[in-house]
Tab-separated table of C-alpha atoms in Angstrom:
chain	number	residue	atom	x	y	z
A	7	MET	CA	-8.371	-4.413	61.822
A	8	ARG	CA	-5.577	-4.670	59.535
A	9	PRO	CA	-5.383	-1.711	56.296
A	10	ALA	CA	-5.945	-2.568	53.170
A	11	LEU	CA	-3.406	-3.127	50.666
A	12	SER	CA	-2.350	0.482	49.140
A	13	SER	CA	-2.608	1.041	45.013
A	14	PRO	CA	1.463	0.852	44.454
A	15	ALA	CA	2.049	-2.250	46.432
A	16	VAL	CA	-1.001	-3.509	43.834
A	17	THR	CA	0.697	-2.224	40.846
A	18	ARG	CA	3.861	-2.165	41.323
A	19	PRO	CA	4.016	-6.438	39.883
A	20	GLU	CA	2.399	-4.223	36.420
A	21	THR	CA	4.994	-1.904	36.966
A	22	THR	CA	8.107	-3.969	37.072
A	23	GLY	CA	6.462	-6.045	34.200
A	24	SER	CA	6.085	-3.756	31.665
A	25	VAL	CA	10.162	-2.728	32.352
A	26	LEU	CA	11.185	-6.032	31.617
A	27	SER	CA	8.670	-6.245	28.615
A	28	LEU	CA	10.397	-3.035	27.223
A	29	LEU	CA	13.731	-4.258	28.336
A	30	ARG	CA	12.929	-7.385	26.136
A	31	GLY	CA	11.860	-6.040	23.000
A	32	LEU	CA	15.195	-3.611	23.142
A	33	ALA	CA	17.225	-6.369	23.975
A	34	ARG	CA	15.562	-7.950	21.203
A	35	GLN	CA	16.039	-5.211	18.556
A	36	VAL	CA	19.499	-4.395	20.086
A	37	LEU	CA	21.078	-7.930	19.836
A	38	PRO	CA	21.527	-8.717	15.988
A	39	LEU	CA	22.632	-5.215	15.672
A	40	VAL	CA	25.764	-6.177	18.706
A	41	LEU	CA	26.061	-9.233	16.572
A	42	LEU	CA	26.539	-7.371	13.275
A	43	TRP	CA	28.598	-4.581	14.671
A	44	ALA	CA	31.189	-7.213	16.044
A	45	VAL	CA	31.923	-8.348	12.402
A	46	PRO	CA	34.044	-5.220	12.072
A	47	GLY	CA	34.821	-5.246	15.631
A	48	LEU	CA	36.839	-8.318	15.394
A	49	ILE	CA	37.723	-7.726	12.020
A	50	SER	CA	39.427	-3.883	12.780
A	51	SER	CA	41.100	-5.610	15.971
A	52	ILE	CA	42.861	-8.558	14.802
A	53	GLN	CA	44.233	-5.655	11.733
A	54	THR	CA	45.206	-3.999	15.215
A	55	TYR	CA	46.610	-6.737	16.351
A	56	PHE	CA	48.567	-7.819	13.788
A	57	TYR	CA	50.289	-4.387	12.723
A	58	ALA	CA	51.347	-3.937	16.739
A	59	GLN	CA	53.716	-7.241	16.422
A	60	PRO	CA	56.899	-6.230	14.619
A	61	LYS	CA	57.208	-2.985	16.715
A	62	ASP	CA	55.868	-5.039	20.002
A	63	PRO	CA	55.485	-8.761	20.134
A	64	THR	CA	54.192	-8.593	23.394
A	65	TYR	CA	50.972	-6.047	22.346
A	66	PRO	CA	48.345	-8.344	23.415
A	67	LEU	CA	45.152	-8.989	21.063
A	68	SER	CA	43.032	-7.914	24.817
A	69	ARG	CA	44.288	-4.462	24.291
A	70	ALA	CA	43.202	-3.969	20.282
A	71	LEU	CA	40.206	-5.626	21.471
A	72	LEU	CA	39.619	-2.629	24.219
A	73	MET	CA	40.526	-0.195	21.731
A	74	GLN	CA	38.629	-1.206	18.526
A	75	MET	CA	35.817	-2.843	19.857
A	76	PRO	CA	33.585	-0.323	21.918
A	77	HIS	CA	34.025	2.603	19.096
A	78	TRP	CA	32.730	-0.080	16.706
A	79	GLU	CA	29.588	-1.458	18.774
A	80	TYR	CA	28.854	2.316	19.113
A	81	TRP	CA	26.922	2.030	15.697
A	82	ALA	CA	25.087	-0.664	17.216
A	83	LEU	CA	23.038	1.836	19.465
A	84	THR	CA	23.231	4.586	16.929
A	85	THR	CA	22.217	2.224	14.016
A	86	PRO	CA	18.587	2.493	14.686
A	87	LEU	CA	18.405	5.735	15.481
A	88	VAL	CA	20.165	6.228	11.507
A	89	LEU	CA	17.412	4.135	9.871
A	90	ALA	CA	14.399	6.621	11.287
A	91	LEU	CA	15.798	9.469	10.388
A	92	GLY	CA	16.288	7.801	6.643
A	93	ARG	CA	12.805	6.290	7.047
A	94	ARG	CA	12.056	10.004	7.560
A	95	PHE	CA	13.984	12.274	5.103
A	96	ARG	CA	14.598	10.104	2.321
A	97	LEU	CA	17.716	11.312	0.295
A	98	GLU	CA	15.151	10.927	-3.275
A	99	ARG	CA	14.709	13.011	-6.151
A	100	GLY	CA	13.021	16.055	-5.068
A	101	THR	CA	13.772	15.144	-1.473
A	102	TRP	CA	17.334	15.731	-1.151
A	103	PRO	CA	17.984	19.566	-0.235
A	104	ARG	CA	16.348	18.930	2.562
A	105	SER	CA	16.975	15.600	4.066
A	106	LEU	CA	20.750	16.696	3.973
A	107	ALA	CA	19.823	19.380	5.738
A	108	VAL	CA	19.058	17.266	8.187
A	109	HIS	CA	21.548	14.315	8.113
A	110	LEU	CA	24.353	16.221	8.269
A	111	PRO	CA	24.069	18.212	11.476
A	112	ALA	CA	22.698	14.430	12.158
A	113	LEU	CA	26.361	13.057	11.351
A	114	VAL	CA	28.083	15.847	13.179
A	115	ALA	CA	25.682	14.667	16.559
A	116	VAL	CA	26.249	11.632	16.272
A	117	MET	CA	30.618	12.133	16.084
A	118	VAL	CA	30.602	13.530	18.525
A	119	PRO	CA	29.603	11.058	21.018
A	120	HIS	CA	31.298	8.318	18.833
A	121	VAL	CA	34.732	10.333	19.064
A	122	ILE	CA	34.470	10.693	22.332
A	123	VAL	CA	33.718	6.984	23.232
A	124	ILE	CA	37.258	6.094	21.052
A	125	TYR	CA	39.092	8.311	23.133
A	126	PHE	CA	38.913	6.566	26.511
A	127	ALA	CA	38.502	3.552	25.480
A	128	SER	CA	42.076	3.982	23.383
A	129	ARG	CA	43.166	5.700	26.952
A	130	ALA	CA	41.564	2.285	28.230
A	131	ALA	CA	43.833	0.500	26.107
A	132	GLY	CA	47.245	1.949	26.870
A	133	GLU	CA	47.793	3.572	23.838
A	134	GLN	CA	50.046	6.519	24.280
A	135	TRP	CA	49.735	9.614	22.979
A	136	TYR	CA	45.765	9.784	24.283
A	137	LEU	CA	47.190	9.456	27.889
A	138	ASP	CA	49.776	13.143	26.739
A	139	ASN	CA	46.739	14.881	25.391
A	140	ALA	CA	43.512	16.167	27.209
A	141	LEU	CA	40.470	15.250	25.113
A	142	GLY	CA	39.596	19.306	25.046
A	143	GLN	CA	43.392	19.295	23.016
A	144	ILE	CA	42.775	16.760	20.802
A	145	PHE	CA	39.339	16.703	19.561
A	146	PRO	CA	38.804	19.121	16.705
A	147	ARG	CA	41.879	16.780	15.263
A	148	MET	CA	40.248	13.462	16.041
A	149	MET	CA	37.016	14.701	14.516
A	150	GLY	CA	38.502	15.791	11.298
A	151	LYS	CA	40.697	12.253	11.567
A	152	PHE	CA	37.207	10.070	11.640
A	153	ILE	CA	35.250	12.660	9.630
A	154	VAL	CA	35.633	10.401	6.148
A	155	ILE	CA	34.886	6.655	8.472
A	156	ASP	CA	32.062	8.129	10.222
A	157	SER	CA	30.428	9.697	7.191
A	158	LEU	CA	31.068	6.038	5.192
A	159	VAL	CA	29.308	3.865	7.896
A	160	TYR	CA	26.344	6.842	8.470
A	161	GLY	CA	26.188	6.658	4.558
A	162	GLY	CA	26.323	3.189	5.025
A	163	ILE	CA	23.687	2.272	7.134
A	164	LEU	CA	21.275	5.291	4.771
A	165	ALA	CA	22.105	3.060	1.783
A	166	VAL	CA	20.338	-0.246	4.003
A	167	GLY	CA	17.937	0.743	5.119
A	168	LEU	CA	17.072	2.311	1.608
A	169	ALA	CA	17.540	-0.879	-0.487
A	170	ILE	CA	15.213	-2.938	3.195
A	171	GLU	CA	12.809	0.176	2.234
A	172	TYR	CA	13.065	-0.334	-1.272
A	173	HIS	CA	12.602	-4.079	-0.760
A	174	ARG	CA	9.829	-3.756	0.864
A	175	ARG	CA	8.033	-1.414	-0.844
A	176	TYR	CA	8.442	-3.521	-3.864
A	177	ARG	CA	6.974	-7.017	-2.135
A	178	GLU	CA	4.447	-4.850	-1.022
A	179	GLY	CA	3.370	-3.471	-4.388
A	180	GLU	CA	3.485	-7.336	-5.921
A	181	LEU	CA	1.008	-7.770	-3.348
A	182	THR	CA	-1.367	-5.226	-4.194
A	183	GLN	CA	-0.624	-5.994	-8.003
A	184	SER	CA	-1.972	-10.039	-7.199
A	185	GLN	CA	-4.497	-9.307	-4.770
A	186	LEU	CA	-6.471	-6.302	-7.767
A	187	GLU	CA	-5.657	-9.666	-10.147
A	188	THR	CA	-7.481	-11.901	-7.916
A	189	ARG	CA	-10.488	-9.340	-7.541
A	190	LEU	CA	-10.424	-8.320	-11.256
A	191	ALA	CA	-10.783	-12.211	-12.133
A	192	HIS	CA	-13.604	-12.670	-9.466
A	193	ALA	CA	-15.207	-9.701	-10.718
A	194	GLN	CA	-14.697	-11.347	-14.277
A	195	LEU	CA	-15.968	-14.167	-13.066
A	196	GLU	CA	-18.810	-12.596	-11.297
A	197	ALA	CA	-19.858	-11.010	-14.230
A	198	LEU	CA	-20.004	-14.309	-15.786
A	199	ARG	CA	-21.727	-15.849	-13.308
A	200	ALA	CA	-24.813	-13.194	-13.352
A	201	GLN	CA	-25.149	-13.837	-16.735
A	202	LEU	CA	-24.636	-18.101	-16.828
A	203	HIS	CA	-27.087	-17.293	-13.471
A	204	PRO	CA	-30.006	-19.930	-14.191
A	205	HIS	CA	-32.406	-17.823	-14.139
A	206	PHE	CA	-30.473	-15.295	-15.498
A	207	LEU	CA	-30.772	-17.796	-19.142
A	208	PHE	CA	-33.664	-19.621	-18.151
A	209	ASN	CA	-36.000	-16.103	-18.539
A	210	THR	CA	-33.232	-14.545	-21.662
A	211	LEU	CA	-34.402	-18.044	-23.629
A	212	ASN	CA	-38.013	-17.614	-22.145
A	213	ALA	CA	-38.073	-14.253	-23.680
A	214	ILE	CA	-36.380	-15.458	-26.845
A	215	SER	CA	-39.106	-18.202	-27.238
A	216	VAL	CA	-42.047	-15.809	-26.734
A	217	LEU	CA	-40.429	-13.502	-29.580
A	218	VAL	CA	-39.765	-16.712	-31.867
A	219	ARG	CA	-43.671	-17.356	-31.104
A	220	LYS	CA	-44.434	-14.042	-32.058
A	221	GLN	CA	-42.549	-14.287	-35.665
A	222	ASP	CA	-40.119	-11.408	-33.634
A	223	THR	CA	-37.080	-12.680	-36.045
A	224	ALA	CA	-34.836	-9.293	-35.123
A	225	GLY	CA	-35.279	-9.679	-31.330
A	226	SER	CA	-34.809	-13.413	-31.225
A	227	ILE	CA	-31.904	-12.427	-33.286
A	228	ARG	CA	-31.160	-9.419	-30.949
A	229	MET	CA	-31.301	-11.393	-28.349
A	230	LEU	CA	-29.104	-14.246	-29.172
A	231	THR	CA	-26.634	-11.902	-30.062
A	232	GLY	CA	-26.744	-9.794	-27.051
A	233	VAL	CA	-25.793	-13.277	-25.073
A	234	SER	CA	-23.045	-14.418	-27.356
A	235	GLU	CA	-21.391	-10.807	-27.232
A	236	LEU	CA	-21.411	-10.289	-23.636
A	237	LEU	CA	-20.239	-13.419	-22.619
A	238	ARG	CA	-17.092	-12.835	-25.189
A	239	MET	CA	-17.100	-9.792	-23.900
A	240	ALA	CA	-16.359	-10.975	-20.840
A	241	LEU	CA	-14.126	-13.743	-21.480
A	242	ASN	CA	-11.826	-11.633	-23.883
A	243	ASN	CA	-11.864	-8.447	-21.204
A	244	THR	CA	-9.092	-10.529	-19.167
A	245	GLY	CA	-6.176	-8.973	-18.034
A	246	ARG	CA	-7.107	-5.142	-17.321
A	247	GLN	CA	-7.574	-3.320	-14.056
A	248	ARG	CA	-8.443	-0.103	-15.754
A	249	VAL	CA	-10.583	0.933	-18.576
A	250	PRO	CA	-11.645	3.755	-20.591
A	251	LEU	CA	-14.999	4.581	-19.379
A	252	HIS	CA	-16.399	4.143	-23.307
A	253	GLU	CA	-15.275	0.470	-22.771
A	254	ASP	CA	-17.117	-0.313	-19.713
A	255	LEU	CA	-20.531	1.259	-21.106
A	256	ASP	CA	-19.937	-0.643	-24.254
A	257	PHE	CA	-20.002	-4.052	-22.167
A	258	LEU	CA	-23.067	-2.737	-19.935
A	259	GLU	CA	-24.820	-1.697	-23.045
A	260	ARG	CA	-24.827	-5.707	-23.642
A	261	TYR	CA	-25.669	-6.418	-20.102
A	262	LEU	CA	-28.445	-3.607	-20.165
A	263	ASP	CA	-29.863	-4.897	-24.074
A	264	ILE	CA	-31.238	-8.359	-22.476
A	265	GLU	CA	-32.303	-6.911	-19.370
A	266	GLN	CA	-34.513	-4.347	-21.311
A	267	THR	CA	-35.791	-7.440	-23.226
A	268	ARG	CA	-36.627	-9.878	-19.998
A	269	PHE	CA	-38.526	-6.603	-18.299
A	270	GLN	CA	-39.703	-4.917	-21.249
A	271	ASP	CA	-41.602	-1.734	-20.444
A	272	ARG	CA	-41.219	-2.134	-16.927
A	273	LEU	CA	-37.846	-1.530	-17.028
A	274	GLN	CA	-36.380	2.302	-18.671
A	275	VAL	CA	-32.671	2.763	-18.492
A	276	THR	CA	-31.658	6.782	-19.073
A	277	ARG	CA	-28.050	7.958	-19.478
A	278	SER	CA	-26.250	11.356	-19.281
A	279	ILE	CA	-23.123	10.730	-19.971
A	280	ASP	CA	-20.830	13.389	-20.590
A	281	PRO	CA	-18.594	13.395	-23.381
A	282	VAL	CA	-15.790	14.131	-22.330
A	283	THR	CA	-15.426	11.260	-19.736
A	284	LEU	CA	-15.679	8.576	-21.663
A	285	GLY	CA	-11.679	8.619	-22.516
A	286	ALA	CA	-11.083	8.657	-18.513
A	287	LEU	CA	-9.932	5.283	-17.014
A	288	VAL	CA	-12.526	3.275	-14.676
A	289	PRO	CA	-11.395	0.172	-13.022
A	290	ASN	CA	-12.400	-3.110	-15.204
A	291	LEU	CA	-16.412	-3.670	-14.742
A	292	ILE	CA	-17.085	-1.253	-12.927
A	293	LEU	CA	-20.651	-0.441	-13.572
A	294	GLN	CA	-22.203	-3.158	-13.891
A	295	PRO	CA	-22.574	-4.746	-10.397
A	296	LEU	CA	-24.174	-1.023	-9.369
A	297	VAL	CA	-26.492	-1.855	-12.266
A	298	GLU	CA	-27.211	-5.663	-11.621
A	299	ASN	CA	-27.507	-4.381	-7.765
A	300	ALA	CA	-30.243	-1.506	-8.853
A	301	ILE	CA	-32.130	-4.130	-11.438
A	302	LYS	CA	-32.501	-6.973	-8.405
A	303	HIS	CA	-32.703	-4.780	-5.432
A	304	GLY	CA	-34.485	-1.829	-6.674
A	305	LEU	CA	-36.350	-2.947	-9.473
A	306	ALA	CA	-37.491	-6.414	-8.957
A	307	ARG	CA	-39.243	-5.264	-5.895
A	308	SER	CA	-41.089	-3.075	-7.168
A	309	GLY	CA	-41.964	-4.195	-10.323
A	310	ALA	CA	-41.427	-1.570	-12.182
A	311	GLY	CA	-38.767	1.168	-12.261
A	312	HIS	CA	-36.640	2.938	-13.977
A	313	VAL	CA	-32.390	3.386	-13.921
A	314	GLU	CA	-30.386	6.389	-14.779
A	315	LEU	CA	-26.678	6.304	-15.056
A	316	ARG	CA	-24.446	9.354	-14.955
A	317	ALA	CA	-21.254	10.103	-15.523
A	318	SER	CA	-19.674	13.683	-15.350
A	319	ARG	CA	-16.210	15.452	-14.901
A	320	GLN	CA	-15.978	18.645	-11.893
A	321	GLY	CA	-12.506	19.729	-11.790
A	322	ASP	CA	-9.339	16.452	-11.226
A	323	ARG	CA	-12.450	14.190	-10.643
A	324	LEU	CA	-14.724	11.781	-12.594
A	325	VAL	CA	-18.388	11.138	-10.995
A	326	MET	CA	-20.769	8.342	-11.829
A	327	GLU	CA	-23.602	7.786	-10.528
A	328	VAL	CA	-26.281	4.776	-11.027
A	329	LEU	CA	-29.992	5.819	-9.388
A	330	ASP	CA	-32.824	3.520	-9.278
A	331	ASP	CA	-36.329	4.489	-7.950
A	332	GLY	CA	-36.862	1.076	-6.033
A	333	PRO	CA	-37.923	1.204	-2.601
A	334	GLY	CA	-34.939	1.674	-0.745
A	335	LEU	CA	-32.186	0.204	1.125
A	336	SER	CA	-33.621	-1.420	4.319
A	337	PRO	CA	-33.268	-0.480	7.619
A	338	GLY	CA	-29.935	-3.784	8.675
A	339	TRP	CA	-28.246	-3.091	5.182
A	340	ASN	CA	-24.618	-3.745	5.600
A	341	THR	CA	-23.497	-0.078	4.034
A	342	ALA	CA	-19.727	-0.890	4.818
A	343	ASN	CA	-20.072	-4.357	2.860
A	344	GLY	CA	-23.122	-4.968	1.255
A	345	CYS	CA	-23.824	-7.914	-1.191
A	346	ILE	CA	-20.584	-9.386	-2.847
A	347	GLY	CA	-20.885	-7.483	-5.936
A	348	VAL	CA	-20.549	-4.223	-3.762
A	349	ALA	CA	-18.032	-5.339	-1.616
A	350	ASN	CA	-16.264	-6.489	-4.955
A	351	VAL	CA	-16.882	-2.913	-5.813
A	352	ARG	CA	-15.229	-1.407	-2.541
A	353	ALA	CA	-12.286	-3.461	-2.342
A	354	ARG	CA	-11.192	-2.741	-5.799
A	355	LEU	CA	-11.408	0.913	-4.912
A	356	ASP	CA	-9.717	0.313	-2.274
A	357	GLN	CA	-6.781	-1.506	-3.667
A	358	LEU	CA	-6.348	1.132	-6.719
A	359	TYR	CA	-6.745	4.422	-5.162
A	360	GLY	CA	-6.332	4.065	-1.254
A	361	GLY	CA	-7.807	7.523	-0.084
A	362	ARG	CA	-8.380	9.277	-3.245
A	363	HIS	CA	-11.751	7.920	-3.972
A	364	VAL	CA	-15.467	8.385	-3.014
A	365	PHE	CA	-18.032	5.081	-2.962
A	366	THR	CA	-20.849	5.273	-1.516
A	367	LEU	CA	-24.822	3.772	-1.212
A	368	GLU	CA	-27.746	5.460	0.577
A	369	ASN	CA	-31.393	5.890	-0.317
A	370	ARG	CA	-32.829	8.945	-1.955
A	371	PRO	CA	-35.114	11.714	-0.801
A	372	THR	CA	-37.186	11.365	-3.514
A	373	GLY	CA	-37.155	7.144	-3.054
A	374	GLY	CA	-34.697	4.593	-4.985
A	375	VAL	CA	-31.120	3.979	-4.165
A	376	ARG	CA	-28.052	6.235	-5.177
A	377	ALA	CA	-24.658	4.617	-5.898
A	378	LEU	CA	-22.135	7.472	-6.257
A	379	LEU	CA	-18.411	6.635	-7.237
A	380	GLU	CA	-16.165	10.256	-7.354
A	381	LEU	CA	-13.035	8.937	-9.166
A	382	PRO	CA	-9.204	11.261	-10.165
A	383	PHE	CA	-9.660	11.643	-13.508
A	384	GLN	CA	-7.651	10.179	-15.378
A	385	PRO	CA	-7.207	10.227	-19.217
A	386	ALA	CA	-6.251	6.520	-21.053
A	387	SER	CA	-3.978	8.446	-23.202
A	388	SER	CA	-1.978	8.910	-19.528
A	389	GLU	CA	-1.959	4.777	-18.838
A	390	GLU	CA	1.210	3.307	-18.617
A	391	PRO	CA	1.305	0.276	-21.643
A	392	THR	CA	-1.144	-2.828	-21.033
A	393	PRO	CA	1.666	-5.708	-20.217
């Protein structure tokens, strides 16, 4: 029986493929840099050629290319390293002393092999001064000679990398702003949809007709005024990503007025709002979907219930809670996304605050659901002017 193939024989093609893939990836990165740095290499070679012609008309262009191209192409290999250092140690306000302490030794480290490349390329081109002197003898003089141009090249690479980085951040900022505006518009449309929902309008109109039949003129006027005021606020409250908490609560009160009229004694709402939180910035229309969710999925299924709003400041954090005493979340409820309103709230918080916020929905030990929001406490006076 022939022995089975050994494992190295089986894995060799994969290893070879990985090496080839790595080399192809490296070539794709370096080749554009080789072509880029060939431009100053050619210009410098042509300049050297024409400069040598008055002294030696037989001076060939190939000799100038041999002397100039290698040390310019050397930067094609070192550019990725300099760009990586530039991204890690940025020369920006507040960080430039520490970054400069890294870049100066890096410049010297890059210069040493660069000077060696220049020395041997010049010897290969037959430059007499380099042929007559050993590297150790002229190395300090060469370092002094090329310190200025190498510093300019190193700084130029850093400047280009910084410009590219700023441009990338600017585009990402534009994209994030566009996504935020889309989310806000979506939230406003959802708020309008909730108020214009056929069942909502039917129930609201039915409640108004009941009040009219009871000759409760004040109550019916209150309902009509509440609906019109709610729609007006939803339509006018556009373009602002964040508002003071008291503005978001004002909108929420209009919504709750109508819902309390609809549910009457079946819906009880209590508020525990610390006055110091009223001026804190919150995402526009952030509370209404959570309260709507509490009423729809909590109170509606149990027939009656209680919703509680809380807001407090805990250190540098704004803590808001929406609690109900309904049947709670079902076992299969998706805690990551949930309904459209909750998913919208989660996405907007992610875009506005990144990892600096907390948003959870969980069952309460005593029954019902607790929606928790923790945001950085930012006074409205610190917000940038609204465009």
